[in-house]
Amino acid sequence: MLNTKMIEESMELLTRSNTCSTYKMGVDGEDGTVLYYSVCPGISVMYNNFHIEKGPDRVIRDSNSFSIHYCIEGRIEAEVSSGEYLYLGAGDVLLEKLDSKYRYCSFPTKHYHGITITFSPDEMDENLNTLLLNFSIDINRIKETFLSKYVPFVIHEDVIINHIFEELYKIPELLKYDYLKLKVIELLMLLRVVENKNGNYKNQYFYKSQIEKVKDIKEFITNNIEEHFTMEELSQKYDIPLSTLKKCFKAVYGEPIYQFIRNYRMNIASTLLIKTDDSIIVIAGKVGYTNSSKFTEAFKSVIGKTPTEYRKTVIQTE
């Protein structure tokens, strides 16, 4: 996933203060930004915002450090070993050692917002170690409990852990630096609760061949939105078992394939309603609907307004 070394070597430094640095990367209209806070010696927090497909280049740190990643929106993809992939979606948390030898991370939906907290025990000073001990926090035990040599540990939608990360987005800027310290300690304490149910968590992996087929299917259906294909047809065309197609597509793109293509069609339709003078029936046909009533129903379920209402609203606000 993301780490400090990756950010420093792959992204452009925009601003730097005593407590916070801002980094940016971008190409062909896509972009990513990171706000980096050095909370105290050995602990850093990064707020990650990416609207780009390929993430920063992977940099392996031969160190005793580890990171905790939280996804609040979008998806992140990581190749964790040769030919195996795992995914983080909204509400998921991943712990990893920074010498984990997977190749890269990317954002398959070109949309990712999340937080990375990195712990470097070798850099922590005596005061911090004493403080952690006062809260019965053993950094090395946390690392040994959750992290094998090369395999990340994923926690899916744990309400207790997610609450901490969600609060990190609500901190007033004036209080952020000190408040981050408190929330990081609280997070480390709560990991002991997760530790007690460690056996309930299992990583779900997909092979590279499966991922490539699913991405080909996504390209095929989005390039042919005027046509409709059944799951069975796609399964046969790309030689992938139906159950694998369903599971893998949802893992990569965060929603079932039918929901994905419906949302995609309606977003294309919303753009056509704004940027063209085409009639609603013509636009419906361009996104695969021959029945205008069914198109209107689908559009309202996704966008929240009928096509007519949407077009009028946008025109009135311009």
XYZ file of C-alpha atoms in Angstrom:
318
model
C 0.000 0.000 0.000
C 1.131 3.583 0.566
C 4.086 4.503 2.754
C 6.178 7.566 3.512
C 9.073 6.518 1.291
C 6.727 5.999 -1.674
C 5.232 9.454 -1.194
C 8.592 11.206 -0.883
C 10.077 9.507 -3.953
C 7.031 9.431 -6.267
C 5.182 12.667 -5.514
C 5.930 16.381 -5.711
C 6.271 18.326 -2.449
C 3.960 21.359 -2.578
C 4.089 22.820 0.938
C 5.800 22.078 4.230
C 5.302 23.403 7.763
C 6.522 22.269 11.157
C 3.726 19.705 11.437
C 2.310 19.071 7.951
C 3.567 18.520 4.393
C 1.469 18.370 1.211
C 2.413 16.134 -1.729
C 0.845 15.850 -5.180
C 1.083 13.662 -8.264
C -0.823 13.955 -11.516
C -0.913 12.916 -15.165
C -3.440 13.421 -17.998
C -6.017 15.125 -15.795
C -5.798 12.517 -13.026
C -4.370 13.476 -9.664
C -3.504 12.426 -6.152
C -2.717 14.411 -3.003
C -1.366 13.424 0.391
C -1.334 15.434 3.623
C 1.507 14.123 5.784
C 1.639 14.749 9.549
C 4.665 13.831 11.650
C 2.759 13.236 14.876
C 5.785 12.388 17.027
C 9.089 10.505 16.618
C 8.219 7.153 15.060
C 4.554 7.881 14.224
C 3.142 9.603 11.124
C -0.362 10.065 9.708
C -1.200 10.545 6.023
C -4.526 11.665 4.555
C -4.659 10.164 1.048
C -6.874 11.460 -1.775
C -6.461 9.859 -5.203
C -8.441 10.247 -8.427
C -6.021 8.281 -10.518
C -5.672 4.638 -11.543
C -1.998 3.903 -10.879
C -0.696 4.709 -7.419
C 2.823 5.805 -6.431
C 5.587 3.319 -7.191
C 6.078 0.690 -4.512
C 9.157 1.275 -2.326
C 10.115 -1.569 0.017
C 11.606 -0.472 3.318
C 13.924 -2.935 5.015
C 12.835 -1.877 8.462
C 10.948 -2.703 11.612
C 8.110 -0.374 10.595
C 4.472 -1.170 9.847
C 1.418 0.748 8.660
C -2.322 0.721 9.252
C -4.448 1.799 6.274
C -8.110 2.805 6.377
C -10.342 3.264 3.318
C -13.236 5.676 3.779
C -14.222 5.925 0.068
C -13.377 4.141 -3.162
C -11.141 1.100 -3.584
C -7.484 0.193 -3.499
C -5.874 -2.823 -5.178
C -2.617 -4.508 -4.142
C -0.711 -7.405 -5.640
C 0.420 -9.082 -2.424
C 2.423 -11.895 -3.976
C 3.066 -13.275 -7.442
C -0.333 -13.397 -9.106
C -2.493 -12.771 -6.014
C -4.497 -9.603 -5.368
C -6.490 -8.216 -2.471
C -8.821 -5.227 -2.251
C -9.813 -2.640 0.317
C -13.225 -0.993 0.132
C -14.999 1.588 2.270
C -14.730 0.673 5.945
C -11.840 -1.772 5.507
C -8.561 -1.617 7.439
C -5.258 -3.201 6.405
C -2.130 -3.721 8.502
C 1.177 -4.374 6.736
C 4.895 -4.496 7.396
C 6.799 -2.080 5.220
C 9.109 -4.801 3.949
C 6.154 -6.738 2.493
C 7.285 -7.690 -0.984
C 4.202 -7.056 -3.097
C 4.653 -5.034 -6.247
C 2.295 -2.091 -6.361
C -1.013 -0.529 -5.419
C -3.602 0.976 -7.736
C -7.101 2.426 -7.634
C -9.383 0.479 -10.041
C -12.274 2.949 -9.758
C -9.920 5.967 -9.959
C -11.320 7.040 -6.616
C -9.740 6.502 -3.214
C -9.805 8.412 0.059
C -8.171 7.003 3.149
C -5.739 7.344 6.030
C -2.359 5.712 6.591
C -0.762 5.590 10.044
C 2.850 4.414 10.101
C 4.701 3.174 13.183
C 8.507 2.966 13.296
C 9.462 1.486 16.711
C 13.182 2.047 16.110
C 12.574 5.807 15.848
C 10.355 6.158 18.935
C 11.935 8.031 21.822
C 11.916 7.066 25.492
C 9.062 9.420 26.389
C 6.754 7.870 23.786
C 7.653 4.319 24.773
C 6.921 5.150 28.411
C 3.568 6.683 27.461
C 2.580 3.599 25.473
C 3.539 1.298 28.330
C 1.317 3.329 30.667
C -1.599 2.328 28.409
C -0.407 -1.301 28.246
C 0.435 -0.893 24.555
C 3.171 -3.137 23.197
C 3.986 -2.111 19.616
C 6.067 -5.203 18.925
C 3.293 -7.488 20.151
C 0.797 -5.794 17.833
C 3.124 -6.369 14.909
C 3.759 -10.003 15.820
C 0.042 -10.688 16.353
C -1.244 -9.333 13.057
C 1.625 -9.475 10.606
C 3.461 -12.409 9.151
C 6.583 -11.733 7.127
C 4.971 -10.880 3.797
C 1.191 -11.136 4.225
C -0.949 -8.073 5.116
C -3.829 -8.446 7.578
C -7.259 -7.112 6.589
C -10.089 -6.140 8.942
C -13.419 -5.741 7.151
C -15.835 -3.099 8.476
C -15.079 -3.351 12.190
C -17.380 -0.782 13.841
C -15.061 -0.096 16.789
C -11.943 0.490 14.691
C -13.804 2.447 11.989
C -15.133 4.873 14.589
C -11.588 6.029 15.359
C -10.700 6.651 11.731
C -13.963 8.447 11.004
C -13.213 10.846 13.857
C -9.860 11.664 12.267
C -11.817 13.371 9.478
C -13.727 15.582 11.906
C -10.808 17.196 13.759
C -10.692 21.029 13.658
C -7.445 22.094 11.997
C -6.440 24.115 15.058
C -6.498 20.970 17.230
C -5.389 18.407 14.653
C -1.744 17.927 15.642
C -2.436 17.164 19.327
C -5.707 15.351 18.651
C -3.982 12.971 16.251
C -1.728 11.806 19.075
C -4.727 10.946 21.251
C -6.576 9.076 18.513
C -3.494 7.068 17.516
C -3.082 5.865 21.102
C -6.795 5.038 21.253
C -6.478 3.049 18.017
C -3.565 1.021 19.398
C -5.572 0.246 22.526
C -8.580 -0.916 20.507
C -6.433 -3.245 18.423
C -6.278 -5.424 21.529
C -10.028 -6.007 21.122
C -9.470 -7.025 17.516
C -6.580 -9.233 18.617
C -8.970 -11.342 20.695
C -11.034 -12.203 17.604
C -8.087 -12.467 15.246
C -9.199 -15.870 13.973
C -12.444 -14.416 12.613
C -10.642 -12.461 9.886
C -9.610 -14.065 6.603
C -8.091 -12.310 3.612
C -9.832 -12.861 0.288
C -7.405 -13.170 -2.616
C -7.924 -13.324 -6.367
C -5.473 -14.511 -8.995
C -4.038 -12.244 -11.665
C -5.722 -14.226 -14.454
C -9.124 -13.651 -12.808
C -8.462 -9.936 -12.300
C -7.390 -9.465 -15.913
C -10.558 -11.139 -17.200
C -12.789 -9.057 -14.949
C -11.077 -5.845 -16.067
C -11.505 -6.911 -19.703
C -15.202 -7.508 -19.013
C -15.506 -4.058 -17.465
C -13.922 -2.479 -20.555
C -16.187 -4.510 -22.839
C -19.471 -3.619 -21.149
C -18.594 0.073 -20.704
C -17.590 0.335 -24.368
C -20.890 -1.265 -25.428
C -23.427 0.375 -23.122
C -26.107 0.375 -25.817
C -26.165 -3.437 -25.611
C -27.200 -5.777 -22.800
C -25.321 -8.932 -21.834
C -26.301 -11.594 -19.334
C -23.871 -12.790 -16.697
C -23.896 -16.185 -18.380
C -22.897 -14.666 -21.731
C -20.001 -12.771 -20.160
C -18.931 -15.854 -18.219
C -18.777 -17.914 -21.412
C -17.206 -15.197 -23.557
C -14.311 -14.677 -21.128
C -14.060 -18.262 -19.885
C -14.515 -17.464 -16.208
C -16.854 -19.358 -13.837
C -20.033 -17.426 -13.083
C -19.539 -17.469 -9.298
C -15.923 -16.289 -9.675
C -17.028 -13.513 -12.032
C -19.565 -12.229 -9.503
C -17.184 -12.327 -6.521
C -14.179 -10.961 -8.374
C -16.042 -8.120 -10.107
C -17.511 -6.932 -6.818
C -14.090 -7.114 -5.138
C -12.449 -5.017 -7.857
C -15.178 -2.423 -8.440
C -17.061 -2.457 -5.148
C -20.512 -3.375 -6.452
C -22.249 -6.183 -8.368
C -21.801 -6.083 -12.129
C -25.453 -5.236 -12.900
C -25.419 -2.365 -10.421
C -22.087 -1.151 -11.791
C -23.253 -0.994 -15.410
C -26.593 0.591 -14.484
C -24.805 3.338 -12.529
C -22.335 3.777 -15.385
C -25.137 4.132 -17.932
C -26.996 6.680 -15.821
C -23.863 8.768 -15.269
C -23.255 8.808 -19.023
C -26.907 9.759 -19.534
C -26.636 12.606 -17.016
C -23.685 14.009 -18.971
C -25.593 13.759 -22.268
C -28.582 15.547 -20.728
C -26.341 18.485 -19.834
C -24.005 18.643 -22.819
C -26.399 17.819 -25.692
C -29.844 18.824 -26.895
C -30.777 15.213 -27.638
C -34.263 14.158 -26.621
C -34.672 11.873 -23.635
C -35.709 8.949 -25.849
C -32.545 9.382 -27.957
C -30.341 9.497 -24.854
C -32.131 6.440 -23.484
C -31.246 4.564 -26.670
C -27.595 5.608 -26.445
C -27.298 3.978 -23.019
C -29.163 0.798 -23.892
C -32.835 1.530 -23.175
C -35.576 1.146 -25.785
C -38.324 1.867 -23.254
C -38.275 5.485 -22.044
C -40.346 4.660 -18.941
C -37.830 2.047 -17.795
C -35.007 4.499 -18.526
C -36.701 7.203 -16.450
C -37.211 4.763 -13.584
C -33.569 3.635 -13.678
C -32.284 7.206 -13.968
C -34.274 8.384 -10.962
C -33.143 5.423 -8.842
C -29.489 6.331 -9.478
C -29.476 10.127 -9.847
C -32.438 10.984 -7.616
C -34.393 12.932 -10.244
C -36.158 12.074 -13.489
C -34.215 12.978 -16.667
C -36.539 15.933 -17.283
C -36.175 17.210 -13.714
C -32.413 16.763 -13.849
C -32.021 18.691 -17.099
C -34.227 21.552 -15.849
C -32.384 21.751 -12.520
C -28.972 21.953 -14.155
C -30.107 24.561 -16.696
C -31.612 26.725 -13.932
C -28.416 26.655 -11.850
C -26.143 27.642 -14.753
